[in-house]
PDB file of C-alpha atoms in Angstrom:
ATOM      1  CA  MET A   2      -8.952 -11.173  51.421  1.00  0.00           C
ATOM      2  CA  SER A   3     -10.932  -8.130  52.045  1.00  0.00           C
ATOM      3  CA  ASP A   4     -14.550  -7.536  52.244  1.00  0.00           C
ATOM      4  CA  LYS A   5     -14.441  -3.872  50.399  1.00  0.00           C
ATOM      5  CA  PRO A   6     -15.683  -3.445  47.064  1.00  0.00           C
ATOM      6  CA  PRO A   7     -13.504  -3.085  44.120  1.00  0.00           C
ATOM      7  CA  GLN A   8     -12.494   0.464  42.979  1.00  0.00           C
ATOM      8  CA  ALA A   9     -12.584   1.984  39.708  1.00  0.00           C
ATOM      9  CA  PRO A  10      -9.563   3.080  38.293  1.00  0.00           C
ATOM     10  CA  PRO A  11      -8.692   6.715  38.347  1.00  0.00           C
ATOM     11  CA  HIS A  12     -10.214   9.106  35.627  1.00  0.00           C
ATOM     12  CA  HIS A  13      -7.677   9.767  32.753  1.00  0.00           C
ATOM     13  CA  PRO A  14      -8.173  12.868  30.237  1.00  0.00           C
ATOM     14  CA  PRO A  15      -8.774  11.975  26.979  1.00  0.00           C
ATOM     15  CA  LEU A  16      -6.040  10.810  24.806  1.00  0.00           C
ATOM     16  CA  THR A  17      -5.745  14.211  22.352  1.00  0.00           C
ATOM     17  CA  THR A  18      -2.997  16.651  22.744  1.00  0.00           C
ATOM     18  CA  PRO A  19      -2.671  20.254  21.442  1.00  0.00           C
ATOM     19  CA  HIS A  20      -1.917  20.882  18.514  1.00  0.00           C
ATOM     20  CA  ALA A  21      -0.693  24.550  16.554  1.00  0.00           C
ATOM     21  CA  ALA A  22      -2.056  23.405  12.930  1.00  0.00           C
ATOM     22  CA  SER A  23      -4.722  20.896  12.390  1.00  0.00           C
ATOM     23  CA  SER A  24      -6.391  19.982   8.987  1.00  0.00           C
ATOM     24  CA  SER A  25      -9.815  20.313  10.965  1.00  0.00           C
ATOM     25  CA  GLY A  26      -8.954  23.955  12.001  1.00  0.00           C
ATOM     26  CA  SER A  27      -9.640  23.001  15.940  1.00  0.00           C
ATOM     27  CA  ALA A  28      -6.735  22.829  18.766  1.00  0.00           C
ATOM     28  CA  THR A  29      -6.309  19.432  19.441  1.00  0.00           C
ATOM     29  CA  HIS A  30      -4.978  16.393  17.475  1.00  0.00           C
ATOM     30  CA  ASN A  31      -7.406  13.542  17.026  1.00  0.00           C
ATOM     31  CA  PRO A  32      -5.141  10.233  17.796  1.00  0.00           C
ATOM     32  CA  GLN A  33      -7.398   7.935  15.755  1.00  0.00           C
ATOM     33  CA  ALA A  34      -6.567  10.214  12.497  1.00  0.00           C
ATOM     34  CA  LYS A  35      -2.844   9.483  13.141  1.00  0.00           C
ATOM     35  CA  ILE A  36      -3.953   5.806  13.272  1.00  0.00           C
ATOM     36  CA  ASP A  37      -6.131   5.906  10.092  1.00  0.00           C
ATOM     37  CA  GLN A  38      -3.616   7.086   8.554  1.00  0.00           C
ATOM     38  CA  ALA A  39      -0.775   4.558   9.423  1.00  0.00           C
ATOM     39  CA  GLU A  40      -3.275   2.257   7.930  1.00  0.00           C
ATOM     40  CA  HIS A  41      -3.698   3.770   4.677  1.00  0.00           C
ATOM     41  CA  GLY A  42      -0.137   3.808   4.294  1.00  0.00           C
ATOM     42  CA  ALA A  43       0.489   0.447   5.270  1.00  0.00           C
ATOM     43  CA  LEU A  44      -2.224  -0.585   2.553  1.00  0.00           C
ATOM     44  CA  GLU A  45      -0.609   1.421  -0.051  1.00  0.00           C
ATOM     45  CA  ALA A  46       2.333  -0.521   0.859  1.00  0.00           C
ATOM     46  CA  ILE A  47       1.006  -3.823   0.305  1.00  0.00           C
ATOM     47  CA  THR A  48      -0.943  -3.067  -2.820  1.00  0.00           C
ATOM     48  CA  GLY A  49       2.286  -0.968  -4.396  1.00  0.00           C
ATOM     49  CA  VAL A  50       4.394  -4.359  -3.319  1.00  0.00           C
ATOM     50  CA  TRP A  51       1.389  -6.457  -4.921  1.00  0.00           C
ATOM     51  CA  ASN A  52       1.683  -4.321  -8.340  1.00  0.00           C
ATOM     52  CA  ALA A  53       5.218  -4.488  -8.700  1.00  0.00           C
ATOM     53  CA  PHE A  54       5.380  -8.450  -7.952  1.00  0.00           C
ATOM     54  CA  HIS A  55       2.314  -8.771 -10.536  1.00  0.00           C
ATOM     55  CA  GLY A  56       3.995  -6.424 -12.878  1.00  0.00           C
ATOM     56  CA  ALA A  57       7.337  -8.647 -12.853  1.00  0.00           C
ATOM     57  CA  GLY A  58       5.012 -11.783 -13.809  1.00  0.00           C
ATOM     58  CA  GLU A  59       3.700 -10.181 -16.464  1.00  0.00           C
ATOM     59  CA  ALA A  60       6.667  -8.567 -17.731  1.00  0.00           C
ATOM     60  CA  LEU A  61       8.386 -12.033 -17.689  1.00  0.00           C
ATOM     61  CA  ARG A  62       5.341 -14.129 -19.290  1.00  0.00           C
ATOM     62  CA  GLY A  63       5.414 -11.345 -21.783  1.00  0.00           C
ATOM     63  CA  ASN A  64       9.726 -11.471 -22.796  1.00  0.00           C
ATOM     64  CA  ILE A  65       8.601 -15.062 -23.039  1.00  0.00           C
ATOM     65  CA  LEU A  66       5.651 -14.769 -25.260  1.00  0.00           C
ATOM     66  CA  LYS A  67       7.728 -12.290 -27.453  1.00  0.00           C
ATOM     67  CA  GLY A  68      10.595 -14.804 -27.441  1.00  0.00           C
ATOM     68  CA  VAL A  69       8.498 -17.789 -28.632  1.00  0.00           C
ATOM     69  CA  ASP A  70       6.795 -15.422 -31.318  1.00  0.00           C
ATOM     70  CA  THR A  71      10.450 -14.572 -32.548  1.00  0.00           C
ATOM     71  CA  ILE A  72      11.629 -17.860 -32.885  1.00  0.00           C
ATOM     72  CA  ALA A  73       8.270 -19.114 -34.616  1.00  0.00           C
ATOM     73  CA  GLY A  74       8.472 -16.280 -36.940  1.00  0.00           C
ATOM     74  CA  ASP A  75       5.055 -15.099 -35.570  1.00  0.00           C
ATOM     75  CA  ARG A  76       4.922 -10.770 -35.853  1.00  0.00           C
ATOM     76  CA  ASP A  77       2.264 -11.074 -33.709  1.00  0.00           C
ATOM     77  CA  LYS A  78       3.015  -8.281 -30.991  1.00  0.00           C
ATOM     78  CA  THR A  79       1.014  -9.637 -27.861  1.00  0.00           C
ATOM     79  CA  GLY A  80       3.783 -10.728 -25.933  1.00  0.00           C
ATOM     80  CA  GLU A  81       5.688  -7.267 -26.246  1.00  0.00           C
ATOM     81  CA  SER A  82       1.993  -5.368 -25.322  1.00  0.00           C
ATOM     82  CA  ILE A  83       2.088  -8.200 -22.489  1.00  0.00           C
ATOM     83  CA  ALA A  84       5.401  -7.166 -21.359  1.00  0.00           C
ATOM     84  CA  GLN A  85       5.344  -3.458 -21.870  1.00  0.00           C
ATOM     85  CA  SER A  86       1.947  -3.469 -19.566  1.00  0.00           C
ATOM     86  CA  GLY A  87       4.085  -5.625 -16.890  1.00  0.00           C
ATOM     87  CA  TRP A  88       6.477  -2.581 -16.840  1.00  0.00           C
ATOM     88  CA  GLU A  89       3.965  -0.299 -16.350  1.00  0.00           C
ATOM     89  CA  GLU A  90       2.437  -1.952 -13.516  1.00  0.00           C
ATOM     90  CA  ILE A  91       5.656  -2.212 -11.603  1.00  0.00           C
ATOM     91  CA  GLN A  92       6.404   1.429 -12.070  1.00  0.00           C
ATOM     92  CA  GLN A  93       2.641   2.124 -10.566  1.00  0.00           C
ATOM     93  CA  GLY A  94       3.390  -0.520  -7.741  1.00  0.00           C
ATOM     94  CA  GLU A  95       6.580   1.420  -6.802  1.00  0.00           C
ATOM     95  CA  GLN A  96       5.033   4.861  -7.017  1.00  0.00           C
ATOM     96  CA  LYS A  97       2.592   3.573  -4.405  1.00  0.00           C
ATOM     97  CA  LEU A  98       5.242   2.141  -2.236  1.00  0.00           C
ATOM     98  CA  TYR A  99       7.251   5.210  -2.140  1.00  0.00           C
ATOM     99  CA  LYS A 100       4.875   7.609  -2.736  1.00  0.00           C
ATOM    100  CA  ARG A 101       6.487   9.156  -5.653  1.00  0.00           C
TER     101      ARG A 101
END
């Protein structure tokens, strides 16, 4: 064991790198912005998957109701409108997921 007190770690420069053109117009790039952008992208992907999954369930439910309405002779278009909104939700989820 040494009687010397522990030394502080060496000083490291800040985690910025030169960047030719940034959105703020400064000459440095903010790494936190990259992290924030990645988190936002991940959140968009998760909500896109959820929208597509939920929309598929709605489309299935709507088509089943539409079939029951047809068999029962009911002219109500509720099942058809539910199925259509399910398909639209699937498309919204795909747009979020694939950034179209």
